[in-house]
CSV table of C-alpha atoms in Angstrom, one decimal:
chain,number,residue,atom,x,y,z
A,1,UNK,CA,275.6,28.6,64.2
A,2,UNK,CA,278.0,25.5,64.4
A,3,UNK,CA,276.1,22.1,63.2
A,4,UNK,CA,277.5,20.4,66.1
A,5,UNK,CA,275.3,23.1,68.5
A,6,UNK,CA,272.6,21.4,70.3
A,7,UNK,CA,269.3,23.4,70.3
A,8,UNK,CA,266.2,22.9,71.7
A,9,UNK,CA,262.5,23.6,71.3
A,10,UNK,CA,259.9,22.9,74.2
A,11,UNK,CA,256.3,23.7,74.5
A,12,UNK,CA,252.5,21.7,76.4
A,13,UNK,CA,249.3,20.9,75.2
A,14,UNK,CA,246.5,20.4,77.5
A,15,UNK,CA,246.9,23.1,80.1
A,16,UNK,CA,244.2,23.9,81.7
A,17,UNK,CA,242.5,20.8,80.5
A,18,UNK,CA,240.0,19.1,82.9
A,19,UNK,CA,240.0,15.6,81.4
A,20,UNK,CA,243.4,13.9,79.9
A,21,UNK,CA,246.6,14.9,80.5
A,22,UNK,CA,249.3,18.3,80.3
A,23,UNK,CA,251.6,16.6,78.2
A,24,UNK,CA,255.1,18.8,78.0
A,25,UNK,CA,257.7,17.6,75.1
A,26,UNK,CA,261.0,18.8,74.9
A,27,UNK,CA,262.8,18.3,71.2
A,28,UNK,CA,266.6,18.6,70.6
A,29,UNK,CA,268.4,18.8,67.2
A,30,UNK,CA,271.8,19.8,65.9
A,31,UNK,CA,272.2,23.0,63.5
A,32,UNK,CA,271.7,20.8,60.8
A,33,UNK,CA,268.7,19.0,62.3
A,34,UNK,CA,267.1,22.7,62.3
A,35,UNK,CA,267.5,23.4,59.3
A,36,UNK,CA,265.3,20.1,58.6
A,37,UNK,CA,262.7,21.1,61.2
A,38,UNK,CA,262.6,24.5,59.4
A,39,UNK,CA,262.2,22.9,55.8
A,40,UNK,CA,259.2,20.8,57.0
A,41,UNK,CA,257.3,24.0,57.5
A,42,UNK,CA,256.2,23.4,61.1
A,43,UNK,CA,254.0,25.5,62.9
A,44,UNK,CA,252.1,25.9,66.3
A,45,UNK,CA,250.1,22.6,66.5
A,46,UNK,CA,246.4,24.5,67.2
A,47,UNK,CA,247.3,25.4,63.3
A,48,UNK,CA,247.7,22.2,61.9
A,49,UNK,CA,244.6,19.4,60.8
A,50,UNK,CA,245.2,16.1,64.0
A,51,UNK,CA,246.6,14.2,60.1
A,52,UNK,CA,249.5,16.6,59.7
A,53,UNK,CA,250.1,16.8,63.2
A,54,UNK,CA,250.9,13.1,62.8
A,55,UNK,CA,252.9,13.1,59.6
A,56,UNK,CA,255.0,15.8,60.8
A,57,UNK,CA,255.6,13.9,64.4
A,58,UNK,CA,257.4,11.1,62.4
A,59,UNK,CA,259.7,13.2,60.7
A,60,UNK,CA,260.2,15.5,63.5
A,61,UNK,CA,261.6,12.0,65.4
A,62,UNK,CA,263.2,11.4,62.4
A,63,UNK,CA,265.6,14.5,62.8
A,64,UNK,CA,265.5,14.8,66.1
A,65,UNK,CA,268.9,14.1,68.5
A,66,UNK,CA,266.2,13.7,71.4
A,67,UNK,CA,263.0,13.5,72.6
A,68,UNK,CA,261.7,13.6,76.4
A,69,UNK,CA,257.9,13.8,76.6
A,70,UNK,CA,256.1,14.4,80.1
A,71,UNK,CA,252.8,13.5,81.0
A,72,UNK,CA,250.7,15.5,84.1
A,73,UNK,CA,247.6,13.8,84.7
A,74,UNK,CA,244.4,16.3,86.2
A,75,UNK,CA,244.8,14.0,89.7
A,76,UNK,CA,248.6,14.9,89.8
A,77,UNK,CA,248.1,18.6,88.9
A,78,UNK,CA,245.7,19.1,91.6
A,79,UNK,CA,248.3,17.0,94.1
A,80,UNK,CA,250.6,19.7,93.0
A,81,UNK,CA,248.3,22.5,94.1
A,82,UNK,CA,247.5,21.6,97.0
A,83,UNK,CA,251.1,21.9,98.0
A,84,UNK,CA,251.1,25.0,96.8
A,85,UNK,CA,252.5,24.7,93.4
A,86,UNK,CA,250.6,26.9,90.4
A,87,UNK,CA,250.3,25.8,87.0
A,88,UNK,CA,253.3,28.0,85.8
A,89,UNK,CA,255.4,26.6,88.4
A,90,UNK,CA,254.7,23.3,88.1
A,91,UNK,CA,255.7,23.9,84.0
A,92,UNK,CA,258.4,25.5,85.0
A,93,UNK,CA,259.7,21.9,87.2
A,94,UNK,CA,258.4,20.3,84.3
A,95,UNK,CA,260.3,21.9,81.7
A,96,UNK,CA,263.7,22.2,83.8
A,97,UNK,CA,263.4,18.4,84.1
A,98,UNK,CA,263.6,18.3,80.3
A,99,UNK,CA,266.0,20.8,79.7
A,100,UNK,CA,268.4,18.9,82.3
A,101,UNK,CA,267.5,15.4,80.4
A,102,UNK,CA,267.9,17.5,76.5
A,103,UNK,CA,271.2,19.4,78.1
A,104,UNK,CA,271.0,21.9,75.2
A,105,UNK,CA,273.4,24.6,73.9
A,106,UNK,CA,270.4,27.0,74.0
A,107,UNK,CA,266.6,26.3,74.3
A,108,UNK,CA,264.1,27.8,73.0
A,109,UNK,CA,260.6,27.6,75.2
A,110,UNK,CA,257.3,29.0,74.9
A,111,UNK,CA,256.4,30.4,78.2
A,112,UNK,CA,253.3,30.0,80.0
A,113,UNK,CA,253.2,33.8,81.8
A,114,UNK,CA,253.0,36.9,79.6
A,115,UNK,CA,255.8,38.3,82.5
A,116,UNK,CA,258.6,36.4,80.6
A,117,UNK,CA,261.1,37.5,82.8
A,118,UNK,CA,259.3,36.2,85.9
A,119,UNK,CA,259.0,32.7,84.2
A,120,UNK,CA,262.5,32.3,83.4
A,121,UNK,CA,263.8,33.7,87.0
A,122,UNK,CA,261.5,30.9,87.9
A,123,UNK,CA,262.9,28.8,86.0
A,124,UNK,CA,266.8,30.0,85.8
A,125,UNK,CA,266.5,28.3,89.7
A,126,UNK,CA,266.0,24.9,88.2
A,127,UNK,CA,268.7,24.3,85.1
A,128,UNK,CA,271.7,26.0,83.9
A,129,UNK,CA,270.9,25.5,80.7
A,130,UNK,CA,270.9,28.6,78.7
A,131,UNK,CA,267.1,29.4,77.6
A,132,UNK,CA,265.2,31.8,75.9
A,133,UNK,CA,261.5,31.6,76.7
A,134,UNK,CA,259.0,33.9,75.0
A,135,UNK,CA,254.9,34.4,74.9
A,136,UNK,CA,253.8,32.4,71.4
A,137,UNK,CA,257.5,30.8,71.1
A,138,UNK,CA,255.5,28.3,69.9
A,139,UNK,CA,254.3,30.8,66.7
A,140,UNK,CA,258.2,32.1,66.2
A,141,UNK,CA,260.4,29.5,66.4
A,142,UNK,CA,259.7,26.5,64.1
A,143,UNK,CA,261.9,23.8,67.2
A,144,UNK,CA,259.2,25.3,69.6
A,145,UNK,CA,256.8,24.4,66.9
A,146,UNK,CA,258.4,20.7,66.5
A,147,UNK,CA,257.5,20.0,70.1
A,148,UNK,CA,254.4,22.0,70.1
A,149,UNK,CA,253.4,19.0,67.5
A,150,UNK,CA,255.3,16.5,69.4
A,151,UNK,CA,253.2,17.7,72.9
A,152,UNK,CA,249.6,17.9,70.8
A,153,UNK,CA,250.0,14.6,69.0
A,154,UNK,CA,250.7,12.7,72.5
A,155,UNK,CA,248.2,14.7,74.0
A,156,UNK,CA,245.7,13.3,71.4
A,157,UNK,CA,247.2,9.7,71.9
A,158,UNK,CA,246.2,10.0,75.6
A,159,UNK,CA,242.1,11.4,74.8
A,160,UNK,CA,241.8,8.7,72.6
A,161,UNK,CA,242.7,6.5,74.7
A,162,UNK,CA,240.1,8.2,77.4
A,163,UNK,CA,237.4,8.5,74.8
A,164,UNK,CA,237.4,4.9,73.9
A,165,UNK,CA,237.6,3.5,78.1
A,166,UNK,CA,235.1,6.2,78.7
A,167,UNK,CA,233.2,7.8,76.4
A,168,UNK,CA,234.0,11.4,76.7
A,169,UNK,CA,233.1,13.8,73.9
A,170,UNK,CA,234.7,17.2,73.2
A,171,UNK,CA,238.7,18.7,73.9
A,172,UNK,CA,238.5,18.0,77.6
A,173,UNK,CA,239.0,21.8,78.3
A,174,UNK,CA,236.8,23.4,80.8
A,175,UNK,CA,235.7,25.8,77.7
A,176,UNK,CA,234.3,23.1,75.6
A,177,UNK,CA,230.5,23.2,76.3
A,178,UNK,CA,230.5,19.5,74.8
A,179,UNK,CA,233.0,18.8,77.7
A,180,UNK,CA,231.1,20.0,80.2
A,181,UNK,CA,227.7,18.2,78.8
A,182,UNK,CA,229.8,15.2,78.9
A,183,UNK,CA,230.9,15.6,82.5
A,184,UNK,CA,227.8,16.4,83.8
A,185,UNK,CA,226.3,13.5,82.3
A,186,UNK,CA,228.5,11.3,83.1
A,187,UNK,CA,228.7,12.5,87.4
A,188,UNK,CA,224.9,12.3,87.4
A,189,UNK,CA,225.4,8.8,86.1
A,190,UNK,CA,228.0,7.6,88.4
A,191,UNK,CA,226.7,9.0,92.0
């Protein structure tokens, strides 16, 4: 691969969540910039202690050509359903958005559906940028990994910033029993 190739990487955190936001980051490097991302030993963010996350976020800017991160907040998701628009779909506008902005030789992205195929005809409709998007993309390709990290440490920017204003404990995901103590709490408080 040329070092003058532009490539890629783009993954969320917070999907699902029902506090904070879907953040979706989109990462770019050069052949030589991957070789970089590869030598720092990245790996899917859920891996990797909230400190490393943040270490390797700097240097990941450091070598990175570009950067777009998107923010969904839980209001705007909903907005989005009620017209109609899924989850997938809507990281599917998302990421095409990105991968317009990054304007990539290739992209690497980790897919939302296990029916790959349907994601990217989904997806094909939005960008002609070339993309490959897998299941776990996020566990195979170390630039997938680089904006896994670069999604998860924003996403943790955001719940801090939501934990101090409010008070919320737990991930924000609808899983997290402290979460849902939390929310409880807090609805019965502010009838």
């Amino acid at each position: 691969m040329k070092s003058k190739a532009i490539i890629a990487g783009l993954d969320e955190a917070g999907r699902g969540a029902v506090i904070g936001p879907m953040v979706i980051a989109g990462v770019s490097v050069t052949g030589s910039g991957l070789k970089k991302i590869k030598a720092l030993g990245v790996r899917d963010s859920k891996e990797l202690a909230p400190k490393r996350r943040e270490k390797l976020a700097k240097q990941i800017e450091k070598i990175a050509k570009d950067i777009l991160i998107v923010k969904v907040g839980p209001c705007k998701i909903d907005n989005y359903k009620k017209e109609g628009i899924n989850l997938n779909r809507l990281e599917a506008i998302k990421f095409a958005e990105i991968l317009n902005y990054l304007n990539p030789h290739l992209a690497y992205i980790d897919s939302p559906e296990n029916n790959t195929q349907r994601f990217e005809k989904m997806l094909s409709k939005m960008t002609n940028v070339n993309f490959i998007a897998e299941h776990y993309a996020d566990k195979k390709y170390p630039i997938v990994s680089a904006a896994s990290i670069l999604a998860k440490v924003e996403r943790d920017k955001e719940m801090a910033k939501i934990r101090k204003k409010y008070g919320v404990r737990g991930s924000g995901y609808p899983s997290d029993t402290e979460t849902i103590a939390w929310m409880r709490e807090y609805l019965k408080e502010h009838k």
